[in-house]
Amino acid sequence: MKRIYIIFILILAFVATASGTVIETDALKCKPTGIAMSRGGKLFAALHYAGGSKNGICIIHSENQGADWENTAEFANASRGVLWRGFAGELRCFLTIGESICMSVCANPDTTPSAWSEAVPVAKGYCSSSPVVLRNGAILLPVYLFESNGPGV
């Protein structure tokens, strides 16, 4: 088991402060891939871990602005986790699993413990960053593929 230090940098009024956590894992690599805040101020971070005997996305949360973190959910075999807060305050995690983008939803992230749904496929491809809401209300999710046929849903 080795320790991996995850550091989050808070930039406020041009001053950066760092807070972090230590994750105990046998994974060889661990990196943050997404961060979001609930309406109630709870922080969530998605971490990708790989190597050793495990590979996937772990979602951790903090109720004290990043001073302490706890494990919330885990998605095996996922390589990317992008967090996004939806219109109703729910948190959505867009996961790249194989060659598919899957989505898991935490309907009420401010409850303890936070419950995440099973990840369900929503598109073919790889998720690269958080969605953007267009003027007409449609949600645009950046996706990329390694083939010439274009995206498939």
XYZ file of N, CA and C in Angstrom:
459
model
N 0.853 -1.169 0.000
C 0.000 0.000 0.000
C 0.898 1.231 0.000
N 0.614 2.191 -0.861
C 1.386 3.420 -0.838
C 0.471 4.605 -0.676
N 1.018 5.709 -0.252
C 0.242 6.927 -0.039
C 0.347 7.810 -1.269
N -0.800 8.296 -1.711
C -0.834 9.248 -2.813
C -1.449 10.519 -2.266
N -0.768 11.616 -2.418
C -1.238 12.897 -1.908
C -2.003 13.620 -3.009
N -3.256 13.935 -2.749
C -4.090 14.660 -3.698
C -4.207 16.089 -3.181
N -3.809 17.047 -3.982
C -3.803 18.455 -3.575
C -4.798 19.225 -4.447
N -5.620 20.046 -3.807
C -6.535 20.924 -4.520
C -6.104 22.352 -4.239
N -6.006 23.142 -5.271
C -5.583 24.536 -5.139
C -6.822 25.417 -5.225
N -7.037 26.239 -4.231
C -8.148 27.187 -4.204
C -7.615 28.551 -4.587
N -8.143 29.118 -5.646
C -7.711 30.438 -6.084
C -8.815 31.420 -5.743
N -8.497 32.348 -4.884
C -9.460 33.318 -4.398
C -8.781 34.674 -4.320
N -9.309 35.633 -5.042
C -8.762 36.990 -5.046
C -7.265 36.975 -5.357
N -6.875 36.188 -6.343
C -5.497 36.098 -6.821
C -4.524 35.530 -5.793
N -5.035 34.856 -4.784
C -4.196 34.194 -3.791
C -4.550 32.716 -3.814
N -3.567 31.868 -3.961
C -3.812 30.426 -4.014
C -3.493 29.789 -2.671
N -4.413 28.951 -2.202
C -4.156 28.156 -1.003
C -4.395 26.699 -1.363
N -3.712 25.822 -0.713
C -3.827 24.399 -1.033
C -4.438 23.645 0.128
N -5.283 22.665 -0.208
C -5.756 21.709 0.783
C -5.652 20.348 0.123
N -5.588 19.329 0.907
C -5.416 18.029 0.276
C -5.816 16.886 1.164
N -5.586 15.707 0.641
C -5.922 14.486 1.347
C -4.908 13.427 0.992
N -4.847 12.407 1.792
C -3.977 11.270 1.525
C -4.873 10.074 1.256
N -4.665 9.433 0.126
C -5.419 8.245 -0.253
C -4.501 7.036 -0.073
N -4.950 6.045 0.669
C -4.193 4.802 0.812
C -4.653 3.853 -0.286
N -3.739 3.470 -1.173
C -4.117 2.620 -2.292
C -2.922 1.802 -2.760
N -3.195 0.689 -3.425
C -2.113 -0.065 -4.047
C -1.987 0.308 -5.524
N -2.744 1.296 -5.954
C -2.654 1.763 -7.340
C -1.319 2.472 -7.564
N -0.815 2.398 -8.768
C 0.453 3.043 -9.096
C 0.276 4.527 -9.378
N -0.894 4.924 -9.881
C -1.154 6.322 -10.220
C -2.529 6.724 -9.699
N -2.675 7.974 -9.304
C -3.959 8.503 -8.871
C -3.975 9.986 -9.201
N -5.030 10.443 -9.903
C -5.091 11.856 -10.271
C -6.533 12.343 -10.234
N -6.735 13.617 -9.858
C -8.089 14.180 -9.897
C -8.519 14.412 -11.337
N -9.781 14.079 -11.653
C -10.300 14.315 -13.005
C -11.516 15.230 -13.010
N -12.061 15.549 -11.846
C -13.224 16.434 -11.797
C -13.509 16.891 -10.381
N -14.143 18.058 -10.264
C -14.526 18.581 -8.959
C -15.817 19.370 -9.116
N -16.687 19.290 -8.113
C -17.959 20.025 -8.142
C -18.384 20.308 -6.707
N -19.292 21.267 -6.558
C -19.816 21.610 -5.241
C -21.332 21.510 -5.262
N -21.881 20.909 -4.206
C -23.333 20.825 -4.081
C -23.889 22.196 -3.701
N -25.193 22.333 -3.801
C -25.823 23.597 -3.397
C -25.572 23.923 -1.936
N -25.437 22.892 -1.110
C -25.203 23.072 0.316
C -23.737 23.292 0.676
N -22.846 23.280 -0.315
C -21.436 23.565 -0.078
C -20.543 22.358 0.106
N -21.071 21.159 -0.101
C -20.266 19.938 0.010
C -19.424 19.803 -1.262
N -18.125 19.594 -1.106
C -17.232 19.413 -2.251
C -17.168 17.936 -2.634
N -17.147 17.670 -3.930
C -16.979 16.321 -4.453
C -15.827 16.344 -5.445
N -15.008 15.310 -5.438
C -13.920 15.184 -6.404
C -13.919 13.770 -6.965
N -13.647 13.661 -8.254
C -13.494 12.369 -8.903
C -12.001 12.125 -9.083
N -11.543 10.948 -8.664
C -10.137 10.580 -8.764
C -10.003 9.337 -9.613
N -9.104 9.377 -10.593
C -8.812 8.187 -11.377
C -7.602 7.502 -10.761
N -7.713 6.204 -10.522
C -6.584 5.438 -10.001
C -6.327 4.274 -10.952
N -5.057 3.911 -11.098
C -4.704 2.832 -12.019
C -3.434 2.148 -11.538
N -3.300 0.892 -11.922
C -2.119 0.117 -11.566
C -2.394 -0.768 -10.378
N -1.403 -1.537 -10.006
C -1.618 -2.476 -8.909
C -2.728 -3.441 -9.279
N -3.639 -3.682 -8.346
C -4.737 -4.608 -8.612
C -6.040 -3.895 -8.936
N -6.019 -2.549 -9.044
C -7.257 -1.808 -9.254
C -7.126 -0.788 -10.378
N -8.283 -0.427 -10.940
C -8.376 0.623 -11.945
C -9.801 1.149 -11.901
N -9.963 2.459 -11.827
C -11.313 3.001 -11.831
C -11.378 4.438 -11.365
N -12.605 4.873 -11.040
C -12.867 6.216 -10.539
C -13.415 6.097 -9.122
N -12.859 6.884 -8.239
C -13.338 6.985 -6.872
C -13.870 8.400 -6.687
N -15.059 8.531 -6.126
C -15.592 9.858 -5.818
C -15.459 10.070 -4.321
N -14.812 11.166 -3.959
C -14.635 11.512 -2.554
C -15.381 12.812 -2.277
N -15.693 13.069 -1.013
C -16.390 14.310 -0.680
C -15.816 14.927 0.590
N -16.020 16.232 0.729
C -15.582 16.974 1.905
C -16.711 17.885 2.356
N -16.980 17.867 3.649
C -18.009 18.744 4.210
C -17.404 19.954 4.912
N -16.053 20.076 4.875
C -15.398 21.206 5.531
C -14.412 21.905 4.603
N -14.855 22.170 3.393
C -14.123 22.920 2.367
C -12.765 22.330 2.035
N -12.655 21.012 2.070
C -11.449 20.344 1.616
C -10.454 19.995 2.696
N -10.757 20.294 3.955
C -9.818 19.945 5.018
C -9.747 18.432 5.219
N -10.881 17.747 5.138
C -10.947 16.290 5.281
C -11.802 15.732 4.149
N -11.463 14.537 3.681
C -12.176 13.904 2.571
C -12.570 12.490 2.955
N -13.724 12.040 2.446
C -14.185 10.668 2.660
C -14.591 10.060 1.326
N -14.428 8.742 1.218
C -14.834 8.023 0.023
C -16.360 7.982 -0.053
N -16.924 8.248 -1.230
C -18.369 8.265 -1.426
C -18.834 7.144 -2.352
N -18.147 6.974 -3.482
C -18.558 5.971 -4.474
C -17.336 5.516 -5.258
N -17.479 4.348 -5.893
C -16.391 3.828 -6.712
C -16.960 3.178 -7.962
N -16.306 3.427 -9.094
C -16.724 2.861 -10.375
C -15.519 2.156 -10.978
N -15.544 0.817 -10.942
C -14.426 0.025 -11.448
C -14.318 0.152 -12.960
N -13.114 0.083 -13.460
C -12.798 0.083 -14.887
C -13.132 1.384 -15.605
N -13.398 2.441 -14.878
C -13.618 3.752 -15.503
C -12.278 4.480 -15.588
N -12.080 5.220 -16.673
C -10.801 5.911 -16.849
C -10.913 7.425 -16.711
N -12.110 7.947 -16.615
C -12.297 9.400 -16.497
C -13.601 9.640 -15.753
N -13.627 10.633 -14.899
C -14.837 11.001 -14.180
C -14.995 12.502 -14.166
N -15.984 13.010 -14.873
C -16.244 14.447 -14.941
C -17.494 14.737 -14.123
N -17.377 15.587 -13.109
C -18.506 15.931 -12.244
C -19.172 17.210 -12.721
N -20.507 17.262 -12.578
C -21.278 18.430 -13.001
C -22.540 18.529 -12.158
N -22.843 19.731 -11.686
C -24.085 19.943 -10.930
C -25.183 20.354 -11.892
N -26.280 19.601 -11.860
C -27.404 19.847 -12.758
C -28.337 20.926 -12.253
N -29.379 21.182 -13.028
C -30.333 22.266 -12.763
C -31.068 22.110 -11.436
N -31.379 20.875 -11.049
C -32.145 20.629 -9.824
C -31.241 20.434 -8.607
N -29.934 20.653 -8.775
C -28.989 20.498 -7.679
C -28.365 19.120 -7.597
N -28.794 18.203 -8.464
C -28.210 16.867 -8.480
C -26.777 16.937 -9.018
N -25.966 15.967 -8.643
C -24.625 15.854 -9.213
C -24.633 14.718 -10.213
N -23.988 14.952 -11.328
C -23.853 13.922 -12.354
C -22.370 13.663 -12.565
N -22.021 12.399 -12.674
C -20.651 12.027 -12.990
C -20.667 11.335 -14.346
N -20.004 11.949 -15.319
C -19.864 11.362 -16.649
C -18.570 10.564 -16.645
N -18.690 9.261 -16.849
C -17.574 8.336 -16.743
C -17.221 7.763 -18.099
N -15.951 7.641 -18.390
C -15.518 6.912 -19.567
C -15.218 5.489 -19.121
N -16.019 4.546 -19.621
C -15.840 3.132 -19.314
C -15.702 2.399 -20.638
N -14.523 1.876 -20.908
C -14.255 1.280 -22.211
C -14.317 2.370 -23.274
N -15.149 2.163 -24.288
C -15.332 3.170 -25.331
C -16.693 3.831 -25.220
N -17.257 3.858 -24.026
C -18.570 4.457 -23.801
C -18.506 5.519 -22.721
N -19.378 6.508 -22.846
C -19.573 7.476 -21.785
C -20.798 7.024 -21.015
N -20.623 6.856 -19.730
C -21.716 6.446 -18.860
C -21.994 7.573 -17.875
N -23.176 7.573 -17.291
C -23.536 8.619 -16.344
C -24.097 7.988 -15.072
N -23.640 8.520 -13.942
C -24.186 8.173 -12.641
C -24.702 9.456 -12.017
N -25.815 9.368 -11.273
C -26.441 10.550 -10.691
C -26.538 10.409 -9.181
N -26.221 11.480 -8.488
C -26.457 11.586 -7.049
C -27.577 12.620 -6.902
N -28.797 12.147 -6.682
C -29.977 13.018 -6.687
C -29.946 14.067 -5.580
N -29.425 13.706 -4.423
C -29.374 14.650 -3.306
C -27.989 14.587 -2.660
N -27.025 15.329 -3.206
C -25.650 15.222 -2.723
C -25.425 15.751 -1.310
N -26.359 16.537 -0.768
C -26.162 17.080 0.568
C -26.582 16.132 1.685
N -27.174 14.982 1.331
C -27.505 13.991 2.357
C -26.249 13.187 2.695
N -26.254 12.587 3.864
C -25.131 11.749 4.264
C -25.671 10.378 4.625
N -25.211 9.304 4.006
C -24.240 9.291 2.923
C -24.888 9.649 1.589
N -24.080 10.111 0.660
C -24.564 10.446 -0.680
C -24.719 9.158 -1.483
N -25.867 8.977 -2.115
C -26.138 7.760 -2.886
C -26.021 8.044 -4.376
N -25.208 7.269 -5.061
C -25.005 7.399 -6.502
C -25.691 6.245 -7.217
N -26.305 6.541 -8.371
C -26.956 5.497 -9.160
C -25.907 4.648 -9.869
N -26.358 3.522 -10.389
C -25.493 2.704 -11.230
C -25.167 3.499 -12.492
N -23.967 3.357 -13.003
C -23.564 4.066 -14.224
C -24.240 3.431 -15.438
N -24.930 4.247 -16.234
C -25.615 3.761 -17.444
C -25.015 4.445 -18.672
N -24.858 3.720 -19.789
C -24.286 4.312 -21.005
C -25.182 5.413 -21.570
N -24.567 6.512 -21.995
C -25.310 7.611 -22.625
C -24.788 7.957 -24.015
N -23.550 7.568 -24.350
C -22.991 7.871 -25.672
C -21.760 7.013 -25.910
N -21.382 6.923 -27.154
C -20.153 6.247 -27.538
C -19.048 7.292 -27.569
N -17.875 6.962 -27.062
C -16.759 7.892 -27.110
C -16.113 8.070 -25.760
N -15.402 9.176 -25.623
C -14.648 9.490 -24.412
C -15.014 10.895 -23.961
N -15.275 11.052 -22.685
C -15.652 12.348 -22.120
C -14.392 13.143 -21.834
N -14.365 14.418 -22.243
C -13.144 15.196 -22.073
C -13.257 16.333 -21.072
N -14.442 16.879 -20.842
C -14.597 17.958 -19.852
C -16.073 18.127 -19.505
N -16.347 19.054 -18.596
C -17.714 19.268 -18.111
C -18.646 19.766 -19.215
N -19.942 19.451 -19.085
C -20.924 19.936 -20.056
C -21.114 21.450 -19.973
N -21.686 21.988 -21.021
C -22.048 23.402 -21.102
C -23.532 23.459 -21.433
N -24.258 24.369 -20.801
C -25.676 24.541 -21.105
C -25.807 25.632 -22.164
N -26.456 25.284 -23.270
C -26.652 26.237 -24.364
C -27.810 27.181 -24.048
N -27.927 28.256 -24.789
C -28.993 29.239 -24.563
C -30.391 28.636 -24.630
N -30.557 27.601 -25.461
C -31.876 26.980 -25.597
C -32.147 25.930 -24.520
N -31.205 25.762 -23.572
C -31.389 24.817 -22.478
C -30.803 23.440 -22.730
N -30.355 23.176 -23.957
C -29.741 21.883 -24.261
C -28.394 21.773 -23.549
N -28.032 20.556 -23.186
C -26.761 20.309 -22.514
C -25.790 19.727 -23.534
N -24.650 20.385 -23.692
C -23.633 19.975 -24.655
C -22.481 19.330 -23.902
N -22.237 18.033 -24.151
C -21.172 17.286 -23.490
C -20.043 17.056 -24.490
N -18.836 17.566 -24.212
C -17.710 17.341 -25.126
C -17.314 15.866 -25.161
N -17.241 15.298 -26.355
C -16.936 13.892 -26.555
C -15.909 13.780 -27.674
N -14.979 12.841 -27.559
C -14.082 12.589 -28.666
C -14.015 11.092 -28.950
N -13.670 10.770 -30.187
C -13.604 9.379 -30.639
C -12.275 9.131 -31.316
N -11.876 7.865 -31.404
C -10.676 7.479 -32.132
C -11.046 6.755 -33.417
N -12.150 7.182 -34.045
C -12.572 6.587 -35.303
C -13.156 7.681 -36.174
N -13.333 7.417 -37.451
C -13.781 8.456 -38.389
C -15.290 8.503 -38.594
N -16.052 7.593 -37.993
C -17.494 7.526 -38.233
C -18.302 8.539 -37.437
N -17.700 9.236 -36.489
C -18.424 10.199 -35.687
C -19.075 9.573 -34.481
N -19.666 10.422 -33.628
C -20.234 9.916 -32.365
C -21.503 9.113 -32.598
N -21.724 8.181 -31.711
C -22.941 7.388 -31.753
C -23.600 7.418 -30.382
N -24.895 7.367 -30.357
C -25.606 7.400 -29.088
C -26.320 6.085 -28.883
